[in-house]
Tab-separated table of C-alpha atoms in Angstrom:
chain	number	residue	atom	x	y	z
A	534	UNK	CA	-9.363	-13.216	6.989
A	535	UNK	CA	-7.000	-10.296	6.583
A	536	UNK	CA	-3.774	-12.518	6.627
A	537	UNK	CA	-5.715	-14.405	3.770
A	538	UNK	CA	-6.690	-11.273	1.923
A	539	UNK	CA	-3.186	-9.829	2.254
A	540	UNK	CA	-1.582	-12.554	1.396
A	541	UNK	CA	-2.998	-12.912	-2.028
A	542	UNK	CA	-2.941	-9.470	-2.839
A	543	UNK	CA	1.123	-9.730	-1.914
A	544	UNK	CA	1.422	-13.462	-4.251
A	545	UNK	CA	-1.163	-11.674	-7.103
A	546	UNK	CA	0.221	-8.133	-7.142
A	547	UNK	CA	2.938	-7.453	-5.218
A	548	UNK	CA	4.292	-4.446	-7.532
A	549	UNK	CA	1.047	-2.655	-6.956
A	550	UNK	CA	0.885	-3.605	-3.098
A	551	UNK	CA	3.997	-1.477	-2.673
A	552	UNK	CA	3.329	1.039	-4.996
A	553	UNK	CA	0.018	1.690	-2.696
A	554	UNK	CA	2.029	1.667	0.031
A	555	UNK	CA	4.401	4.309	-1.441
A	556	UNK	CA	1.578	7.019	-2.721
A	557	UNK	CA	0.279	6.520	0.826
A	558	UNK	CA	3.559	7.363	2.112
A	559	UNK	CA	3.721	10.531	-0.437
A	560	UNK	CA	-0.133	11.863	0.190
A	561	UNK	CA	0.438	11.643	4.334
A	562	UNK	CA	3.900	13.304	3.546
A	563	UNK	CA	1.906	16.255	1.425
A	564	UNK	CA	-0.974	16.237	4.043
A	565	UNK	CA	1.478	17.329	7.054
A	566	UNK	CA	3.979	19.475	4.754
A	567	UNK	CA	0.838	21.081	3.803
């Protein structure tokens, strides 16, 4: 089920998929500068 539910969400929105990823990447980054 997750490959499924990845795999759309990569093939429907890809842009936003990695843009999640990114502001992930920036709030963990703020959380342990912080």
């Amino acid at each position: 089920m997750s490959k499924q539910l990845v795999t759309q969400f990569d093939v429907k929105r890809p842009i936003t998929a990695i843009c999640s990823i990114f502001t992930a990447s920036l709030i963990l980054k703020l959380i342990f500068y912080d």
